[in-house]
Amino acid sequence: MIVIIGGVETAVRIRMMPPKSEDEFDQGMEDNDAVVSEKTVGGLDATGFDAYIRKQRRAMQSDNYWDQVGTSMSNFGGYSAVAFDDDSDISINNDGCGFNVAKILGNKFAGSQEVVLLSALGTDGSGLAAMCELDEAGVDSSRVKRVPGNTAVTVEMRNMMGDIQFMRKSTGAIKGIDIAYIEENKDIIDKADVVFMDGSLDGEVMRYISDICQGKKLYFDPGSMDGAFKYAENECAAYGVMPGRRESEAMTGLTVLGVDQLMAAGKALEEKGVKHTIITLKGGGLYYKEGLDEGLIEPKKVLSFAQTTGAGDVVTAAVLFEILNGKSFKEAAQAGIDDAGIYLADAVDEDTATQLRNKGLIK
């Protein structure tokens, strides 16, 4: 049995795309003029704003274009959207590291192992929808706490490369995952073969979980830079950790850019008691370390940089699945890369869809 302790949220993601043609851009500017003709935006009148956006479009091919877009979004709020195509990629779905890992493992085990989620959801529609998804995946959600109010929400605006330019978060019901709640469910934690927690939890709660799981296989995925900093600041301890490259910097205080620095980060984590380390790299590769056995595992093909959301959760779930099935840590790390490669496939044809179903990544 595995017990997963982590957040569930509603994620709204908007990937802004540039205009497809000059004509479409000019039409967008004409439409915008009607909205901002009597407004000032970021200190510019409508004419100045129009000129600014046109200048931005001419700069689209420059190396620092997206940095400029990030600035324009900060300065001009929603109005900066006129610099982009109306046909932007917008998604709304239930998300969260703990939620995703639980769902994937529920699908993978298909009842052969018990997957229990400890989390907190609002009594709103999003919370109800998340519970339905968990039930469909075969996850035991009977201990999930329902908190009056809203389920946590994250809104992200990303550029066409998938990098976050703007984000706002409401933690909502996640605050309900407190020490008292963990104490109430300590019986199921004690029975688990493996325990997993994500970085959405409060730092003191993370520390409490690491304290009561001493001697157990506790795995941690920060899920964000904030989660990584909380882990370090609260001096948490885990049997295994699975951060991204930048998150590993926050957890170790080291700069991690090359192979030697990955190995240094692995050693630093080992010195803090970590037995299993995986550091995921954008593009699909990862570094793994278990004692003297360490190395880089590269994907079988070059993976898309445009949209990697959720890939880290896929790696984490695959690693936990293989460990619970008695595989070596290196084999588990390889499985993580393989699953991420399928998940990040640019074109999901029927063969790829079949592989996703077989891996438990989709229904």
Tab-separated table of C-alpha atoms in Angstrom:
chain	number	residue	atom	x	y	z
A	1	MET	CA	0.000	0.000	0.000
A	2	ILE	CA	1.093	3.537	-0.751
A	3	VAL	CA	-0.213	6.624	1.028
A	4	ILE	CA	0.011	9.888	-0.900
A	5	ILE	CA	-0.179	13.174	0.994
A	6	GLY	CA	-0.548	16.228	-1.199
A	7	GLY	CA	-2.611	18.982	-2.683
A	8	VAL	CA	-5.420	19.023	-5.206
A	9	GLU	CA	-6.156	22.172	-7.165
A	10	THR	CA	-8.023	23.506	-10.146
A	11	ALA	CA	-5.443	24.624	-12.699
A	12	VAL	CA	-6.246	27.247	-15.325
A	13	ARG	CA	-3.457	27.407	-17.926
A	14	ILE	CA	-3.321	29.849	-20.803
A	15	ARG	CA	-0.598	29.470	-23.406
A	16	MET	CA	-0.450	32.725	-25.375
A	17	MET	CA	0.227	32.380	-29.089
A	18	PRO	CA	1.441	35.156	-31.438
A	19	PRO	CA	-0.894	36.395	-34.182
A	20	LYS	CA	-0.886	34.170	-37.251
A	21	SER	CA	-0.713	37.008	-39.770
A	22	GLU	CA	-0.334	40.767	-40.140
A	23	ASP	CA	-4.005	41.033	-41.156
A	24	GLU	CA	-5.169	39.209	-38.036
A	25	PHE	CA	-2.901	41.371	-35.886
A	26	ASP	CA	-4.163	44.619	-37.465
A	27	GLN	CA	-7.769	43.492	-36.994
A	28	GLY	CA	-7.014	42.695	-33.348
A	29	MET	CA	-5.577	46.175	-32.876
A	30	GLU	CA	-8.692	47.754	-34.419
A	31	ASP	CA	-10.887	45.742	-32.063
A	32	ASN	CA	-8.693	46.771	-29.154
A	33	ASP	CA	-8.891	50.458	-30.083
A	34	ALA	CA	-12.609	50.382	-29.376
A	35	VAL	CA	-11.893	49.129	-25.860
A	36	VAL	CA	-9.002	51.380	-24.871
A	37	SER	CA	-9.796	54.541	-26.864
A	38	GLU	CA	-10.677	56.438	-23.705
A	39	LYS	CA	-8.368	54.600	-21.320
A	40	THR	CA	-4.746	54.895	-20.352
A	41	VAL	CA	-2.858	51.670	-19.903
A	42	GLY	CA	0.404	51.502	-17.961
A	43	GLY	CA	0.842	55.244	-18.371
A	44	LEU	CA	0.290	55.172	-22.176
A	45	ASP	CA	-2.754	56.467	-24.000
A	46	ALA	CA	-4.398	54.310	-26.698
A	47	THR	CA	-2.050	55.581	-29.418
A	48	GLY	CA	1.016	54.932	-27.314
A	49	PHE	CA	-0.244	51.488	-26.351
A	50	ASP	CA	-0.915	50.651	-30.001
A	51	ALA	CA	2.624	51.693	-30.919
A	52	TYR	CA	4.077	49.730	-28.030
A	53	ILE	CA	2.327	46.504	-29.051
A	54	ARG	CA	3.314	46.942	-32.695
A	55	LYS	CA	6.898	47.396	-31.594
A	56	GLN	CA	6.584	44.202	-29.548
A	57	ARG	CA	5.401	42.312	-32.607
A	58	ARG	CA	8.380	43.479	-34.664
A	59	ALA	CA	10.642	42.238	-31.892
A	60	MET	CA	9.143	38.738	-31.825
A	61	GLN	CA	12.146	37.192	-33.496
A	62	SER	CA	14.635	38.651	-31.032
A	63	ASP	CA	16.249	36.471	-28.378
A	64	ASN	CA	14.748	38.404	-25.483
A	65	TYR	CA	11.246	38.730	-26.934
A	66	TRP	CA	9.527	36.634	-24.305
A	67	ASP	CA	11.191	38.556	-21.515
A	68	GLN	CA	9.635	41.678	-23.041
A	69	VAL	CA	6.241	39.990	-23.198
A	70	GLY	CA	6.523	39.076	-19.548
A	71	THR	CA	7.191	42.734	-18.765
A	72	SER	CA	4.277	43.908	-20.883
A	73	MET	CA	1.946	41.494	-19.121
A	74	SER	CA	3.108	42.780	-15.764
A	75	ASN	CA	2.690	46.411	-16.778
A	76	PHE	CA	-0.520	46.219	-18.754
A	77	GLY	CA	-2.447	43.344	-17.242
A	78	GLY	CA	-5.088	41.814	-19.502
A	79	TYR	CA	-4.630	44.409	-22.225
A	80	SER	CA	-1.333	42.839	-23.279
A	81	ALA	CA	-3.329	39.886	-24.616
A	82	VAL	CA	-3.991	41.845	-27.810
A	83	ALA	CA	-0.386	41.088	-28.790
A	84	PHE	CA	-1.369	37.434	-29.039
A	85	ASP	CA	-3.633	35.262	-31.103
A	86	ASP	CA	-7.223	34.783	-29.893
A	87	ASP	CA	-6.852	31.052	-30.515
A	88	SER	CA	-4.634	30.560	-27.475
A	89	ASP	CA	-4.338	27.189	-25.768
A	90	ILE	CA	-6.554	27.329	-22.661
A	91	SER	CA	-7.105	24.400	-20.323
A	92	ILE	CA	-8.949	23.952	-17.038
A	93	ASN	CA	-8.458	20.722	-15.143
A	94	ASN	CA	-7.941	19.177	-11.749
A	95	ASP	CA	-4.260	19.111	-10.927
A	96	GLY	CA	-1.651	19.047	-8.192
A	97	CYS	CA	1.365	16.802	-7.763
A	98	GLY	CA	-0.232	14.550	-5.149
A	99	PHE	CA	-3.469	14.331	-7.139
A	100	ASN	CA	-1.706	13.452	-10.391
A	101	VAL	CA	0.569	10.849	-8.807
A	102	ALA	CA	-2.411	9.234	-7.041
A	103	LYS	CA	-4.445	9.065	-10.248
A	104	ILE	CA	-1.602	7.600	-12.310
A	105	LEU	CA	-0.798	4.990	-9.664
A	106	GLY	CA	-4.478	4.111	-9.290
A	107	ASN	CA	-4.675	3.470	-13.028
A	108	LYS	CA	-1.379	1.571	-13.114
A	109	PHE	CA	-2.141	-0.756	-10.198
A	110	ALA	CA	-5.783	-1.239	-11.267
A	111	GLY	CA	-6.654	-2.625	-7.832
A	112	SER	CA	-3.569	-4.811	-7.342
A	113	GLN	CA	-2.159	-2.368	-4.745
A	114	GLU	CA	-4.032	0.018	-2.482
A	115	VAL	CA	-3.489	3.700	-3.298
A	116	VAL	CA	-4.707	6.046	-0.551
A	117	LEU	CA	-4.832	9.830	-0.916
A	118	LEU	CA	-4.724	12.168	2.060
A	119	SER	CA	-5.700	15.654	0.958
A	120	ALA	CA	-8.256	18.427	1.428
A	121	LEU	CA	-10.838	19.614	-1.092
A	122	GLY	CA	-13.429	22.348	-1.078
A	123	THR	CA	-17.149	21.639	-1.139
A	124	ASP	CA	-17.413	23.373	-4.521
A	125	GLY	CA	-17.922	21.802	-7.943
A	126	SER	CA	-14.179	21.496	-8.515
A	127	GLY	CA	-13.825	19.433	-5.370
A	128	LEU	CA	-16.670	17.151	-6.424
A	129	ALA	CA	-15.146	16.714	-9.887
A	130	ALA	CA	-11.762	15.825	-8.375
A	131	MET	CA	-13.385	13.195	-6.136
A	132	CYS	CA	-15.068	11.654	-9.185
A	133	GLU	CA	-11.729	11.466	-11.027
A	134	LEU	CA	-10.064	9.804	-8.054
A	135	ASP	CA	-12.855	7.252	-7.741
A	136	GLU	CA	-12.677	6.484	-11.464
A	137	ALA	CA	-8.914	5.858	-11.156
A	138	GLY	CA	-9.444	3.437	-8.268
A	139	VAL	CA	-7.866	5.691	-5.633
A	140	ASP	CA	-9.098	5.355	-2.039
A	141	SER	CA	-10.333	8.893	-1.349
A	142	SER	CA	-12.381	7.988	1.744
A	143	ARG	CA	-10.021	9.928	4.012
A	144	VAL	CA	-9.917	13.092	1.885
A	145	LYS	CA	-11.002	16.049	3.987
A	146	ARG	CA	-13.836	18.231	2.653
A	147	VAL	CA	-13.449	21.863	3.703
A	148	PRO	CA	-16.262	24.440	3.343
A	149	GLY	CA	-15.320	26.824	0.547
A	150	ASN	CA	-13.221	26.593	-2.568
A	151	THR	CA	-10.756	24.004	-3.763
A	152	ALA	CA	-7.302	25.500	-4.359
A	153	VAL	CA	-6.894	27.331	-7.684
A	154	THR	CA	-3.815	28.188	-9.753
A	155	VAL	CA	-3.924	30.457	-12.813
A	156	GLU	CA	-0.908	30.392	-15.138
A	157	MET	CA	-0.169	32.398	-18.266
A	158	ARG	CA	2.590	30.848	-20.352
A	159	ASN	CA	4.470	31.831	-23.484
A	160	MET	CA	4.511	29.661	-26.581
A	161	MET	CA	7.530	27.760	-25.180
A	162	GLY	CA	5.498	26.728	-22.138
A	163	ASP	CA	7.409	28.914	-19.663
A	164	ILE	CA	5.316	30.633	-16.987
A	165	GLN	CA	5.166	34.418	-17.440
A	166	PHE	CA	2.494	35.166	-14.847
A	167	MET	CA	0.937	33.110	-12.052
A	168	ARG	CA	-1.532	33.620	-9.244
A	169	LYS	CA	-2.492	30.991	-6.657
A	170	SER	CA	-5.200	30.585	-4.048
A	171	THR	CA	-4.286	27.773	-1.642
A	172	GLY	CA	-7.902	27.365	-0.580
A	173	ALA	CA	-8.697	24.006	0.978
A	174	ILE	CA	-5.054	22.824	0.989
A	175	LYS	CA	-4.699	24.667	4.308
A	176	GLY	CA	-6.934	21.932	5.697
A	177	ILE	CA	-4.014	19.485	5.452
A	178	ASP	CA	-2.719	20.423	8.892
A	179	ILE	CA	-0.869	18.507	11.611
A	180	ALA	CA	-4.146	17.563	13.313
A	181	TYR	CA	-5.390	15.979	10.070
A	182	ILE	CA	-2.142	14.028	9.663
A	183	GLU	CA	-2.406	12.823	13.270
A	184	GLU	CA	-5.971	11.627	12.596
A	185	ASN	CA	-4.669	9.499	9.740
A	186	LYS	CA	-1.432	8.278	11.314
A	187	ASP	CA	-2.865	4.742	11.478
A	188	ILE	CA	-2.955	4.406	7.697
A	189	ILE	CA	0.467	6.070	7.336
A	190	ASP	CA	1.935	3.516	9.756
A	191	LYS	CA	0.557	0.642	7.644
A	192	ALA	CA	1.921	1.961	4.329
A	193	ASP	CA	4.831	0.327	2.519
A	194	VAL	CA	5.664	3.665	0.909
A	195	VAL	CA	4.586	7.209	1.784
A	196	PHE	CA	4.749	10.121	-0.637
A	197	MET	CA	4.308	13.834	0.043
A	198	ASP	CA	4.426	16.865	-2.238
A	199	GLY	CA	5.565	20.432	-1.699
A	200	SER	CA	2.113	22.006	-1.591
A	201	LEU	CA	1.922	21.228	2.124
A	202	ASP	CA	2.773	23.731	4.834
A	203	GLY	CA	6.434	23.510	5.830
A	204	GLU	CA	5.666	22.520	9.420
A	205	VAL	CA	3.340	19.776	8.189
A	206	MET	CA	6.088	18.483	5.885
A	207	ARG	CA	8.491	18.403	8.823
A	208	TYR	CA	5.943	16.559	10.985
A	209	ILE	CA	5.396	13.939	8.281
A	210	SER	CA	9.136	13.432	7.870
A	211	ASP	CA	9.443	13.007	11.652
A	212	ILE	CA	6.716	10.359	11.951
A	213	CYS	CA	7.996	8.529	8.865
A	214	GLN	CA	11.519	7.959	10.143
A	215	GLY	CA	12.506	4.423	9.159
A	216	LYS	CA	9.883	4.325	6.392
A	217	LYS	CA	10.293	4.857	2.672
A	218	LEU	CA	9.111	8.461	2.453
A	219	TYR	CA	9.458	10.049	-0.983
A	220	PHE	CA	9.168	13.761	-1.715
A	221	ASP	CA	8.499	15.741	-4.886
A	222	PRO	CA	8.578	19.515	-4.287
A	223	GLY	CA	6.335	20.228	-7.270
A	224	SER	CA	7.532	23.840	-7.288
A	225	MET	CA	10.338	26.114	-6.151
A	226	ASP	CA	8.231	27.069	-3.140
A	227	GLY	CA	7.936	23.419	-2.130
A	228	ALA	CA	11.700	22.951	-2.478
A	229	PHE	CA	12.451	25.984	-0.295
A	230	LYS	CA	9.997	24.807	2.385
A	231	TYR	CA	11.667	21.387	2.474
A	232	ALA	CA	15.082	22.968	3.010
A	233	GLU	CA	13.980	25.664	5.457
A	234	ASN	CA	12.149	23.183	7.685
A	235	GLU	CA	15.031	20.695	7.589
A	236	CYS	CA	12.793	17.902	6.360
A	237	ALA	CA	14.150	14.408	5.766
A	238	ALA	CA	13.088	11.848	3.166
A	239	TYR	CA	14.218	8.446	1.929
A	240	GLY	CA	13.872	9.609	-1.663
A	241	VAL	CA	13.534	13.000	-3.382
A	242	MET	CA	12.550	13.835	-6.963
A	243	PRO	CA	13.042	17.554	-7.674
A	244	GLY	CA	13.575	19.304	-10.984
A	245	ARG	CA	16.936	20.908	-11.676
A	246	ARG	CA	16.070	24.350	-10.286
A	247	GLU	CA	14.257	22.800	-7.341
A	248	SER	CA	17.396	20.811	-6.519
A	249	GLU	CA	19.249	24.137	-6.302
A	250	ALA	CA	16.737	25.368	-3.712
A	251	MET	CA	17.030	22.135	-1.716
A	252	THR	CA	20.839	22.082	-1.668
A	253	GLY	CA	21.883	25.736	-2.001
A	254	LEU	CA	24.089	24.757	-4.955
A	255	THR	CA	24.134	25.904	-8.567
A	256	VAL	CA	23.130	22.950	-10.735
A	257	LEU	CA	23.871	23.385	-14.443
A	258	GLY	CA	26.175	20.589	-15.605
A	259	VAL	CA	26.894	16.925	-14.901
A	260	ASP	CA	29.492	17.643	-12.206
A	261	GLN	CA	27.036	19.943	-10.434
A	262	LEU	CA	24.260	17.343	-10.650
A	263	MET	CA	26.603	14.876	-8.963
A	264	ALA	CA	27.475	17.465	-6.310
A	265	ALA	CA	23.768	18.036	-5.636
A	266	GLY	CA	23.230	14.280	-5.402
A	267	LYS	CA	26.061	13.992	-2.895
A	268	ALA	CA	24.734	16.925	-0.844
A	269	LEU	CA	21.303	15.301	-0.637
A	270	GLU	CA	22.869	11.959	0.272
A	271	GLU	CA	24.740	13.634	3.123
A	272	LYS	CA	21.349	14.760	4.438
A	273	GLY	CA	20.143	11.159	4.583
A	274	VAL	CA	18.532	10.775	1.150
A	275	LYS	CA	18.951	7.254	-0.262
A	276	HIS	CA	17.235	7.737	-3.613
A	277	THR	CA	17.675	10.920	-5.661
A	278	ILE	CA	16.216	11.787	-9.044
A	279	ILE	CA	16.696	15.226	-10.591
A	280	THR	CA	14.581	15.729	-13.694
A	281	LEU	CA	15.843	17.848	-16.568
A	282	LYS	CA	13.783	19.831	-19.043
A	283	GLY	CA	13.702	17.926	-22.308
A	284	GLY	CA	13.110	14.566	-20.661
A	285	GLY	CA	16.450	13.467	-19.186
A	286	LEU	CA	17.186	12.802	-15.540
A	287	TYR	CA	20.014	12.238	-13.088
A	288	TYR	CA	19.676	9.420	-10.570
A	289	LYS	CA	21.720	8.397	-7.538
A	290	GLU	CA	21.575	5.472	-5.149
A	291	GLY	CA	24.788	5.104	-3.173
A	292	LEU	CA	27.686	4.675	-5.603
A	293	ASP	CA	25.336	3.979	-8.505
A	294	GLU	CA	24.621	7.277	-10.260
A	295	GLY	CA	24.346	8.628	-13.761
A	296	LEU	CA	22.323	10.385	-16.443
A	297	ILE	CA	19.512	8.712	-18.328
A	298	GLU	CA	18.597	10.393	-21.595
A	299	PRO	CA	15.291	10.074	-23.443
A	300	LYS	CA	15.151	7.826	-26.486
A	301	LYS	CA	14.215	10.833	-28.605
A	302	VAL	CA	14.423	14.607	-28.288
A	303	LEU	CA	11.315	15.730	-26.462
A	304	SER	CA	9.268	18.869	-26.968
A	305	PHE	CA	10.197	21.865	-24.802
A	306	ALA	CA	6.885	23.563	-25.551
A	307	GLN	CA	4.720	21.763	-23.009
A	308	THR	CA	6.199	19.745	-20.165
A	309	THR	CA	3.456	20.356	-17.597
A	310	GLY	CA	2.771	17.159	-15.673
A	311	ALA	CA	5.838	15.300	-16.953
A	312	GLY	CA	7.545	15.422	-13.554
A	313	ASP	CA	4.486	13.834	-11.945
A	314	VAL	CA	4.584	11.080	-14.581
A	315	VAL	CA	8.234	10.358	-13.715
A	316	THR	CA	7.463	10.335	-9.987
A	317	ALA	CA	4.511	7.948	-10.395
A	318	ALA	CA	6.525	5.586	-12.614
A	319	VAL	CA	9.407	5.472	-10.122
A	320	LEU	CA	7.082	4.742	-7.195
A	321	PHE	CA	5.218	2.100	-9.200
A	322	GLU	CA	8.409	0.201	-10.060
A	323	ILE	CA	9.775	0.460	-6.512
A	324	LEU	CA	6.543	-0.988	-5.118
A	325	ASN	CA	6.893	-3.790	-7.672
A	326	GLY	CA	10.370	-4.641	-6.384
A	327	LYS	CA	12.437	-3.176	-9.242
A	328	SER	CA	15.862	-1.621	-8.698
A	329	PHE	CA	16.117	2.143	-8.396
A	330	LYS	CA	17.934	2.415	-11.737
A	331	GLU	CA	15.190	0.374	-13.409
A	332	ALA	CA	12.608	2.633	-11.770
A	333	ALA	CA	14.407	5.742	-13.064
A	334	GLN	CA	14.481	4.285	-16.591
A	335	ALA	CA	10.750	3.590	-16.370
A	336	GLY	CA	10.232	7.235	-15.414
A	337	ILE	CA	12.034	8.399	-18.558
A	338	ASP	CA	10.130	5.937	-20.733
A	339	ASP	CA	6.739	7.034	-19.402
A	340	ALA	CA	7.649	10.726	-19.727
A	341	GLY	CA	8.687	10.138	-23.345
A	342	ILE	CA	5.299	8.661	-24.168
A	343	TYR	CA	3.475	11.367	-22.220
A	344	LEU	CA	5.339	14.171	-24.002
A	345	ALA	CA	4.941	12.719	-27.484
A	346	ASP	CA	4.202	15.613	-29.846
A	347	ALA	CA	1.547	13.738	-31.804
A	348	VAL	CA	-0.683	11.282	-29.990
A	349	ASP	CA	-1.543	8.731	-32.686
A	350	GLU	CA	-3.443	5.537	-31.900
A	351	ASP	CA	-0.256	3.590	-31.128
A	352	THR	CA	0.866	6.261	-28.672
A	353	ALA	CA	-2.597	6.407	-27.119
A	354	THR	CA	-2.460	2.642	-26.620
A	355	GLN	CA	0.902	2.969	-24.886
A	356	LEU	CA	-0.504	5.724	-22.652
A	357	ARG	CA	-3.408	3.466	-21.668
A	358	ASN	CA	-1.118	0.503	-21.046
A	359	LYS	CA	1.085	2.678	-18.808
A	360	GLY	CA	-1.944	3.890	-16.851
A	361	LEU	CA	-1.415	7.497	-17.959
A	362	ILE	CA	-4.837	7.810	-19.585
A	363	LYS	CA	-8.055	5.812	-19.495
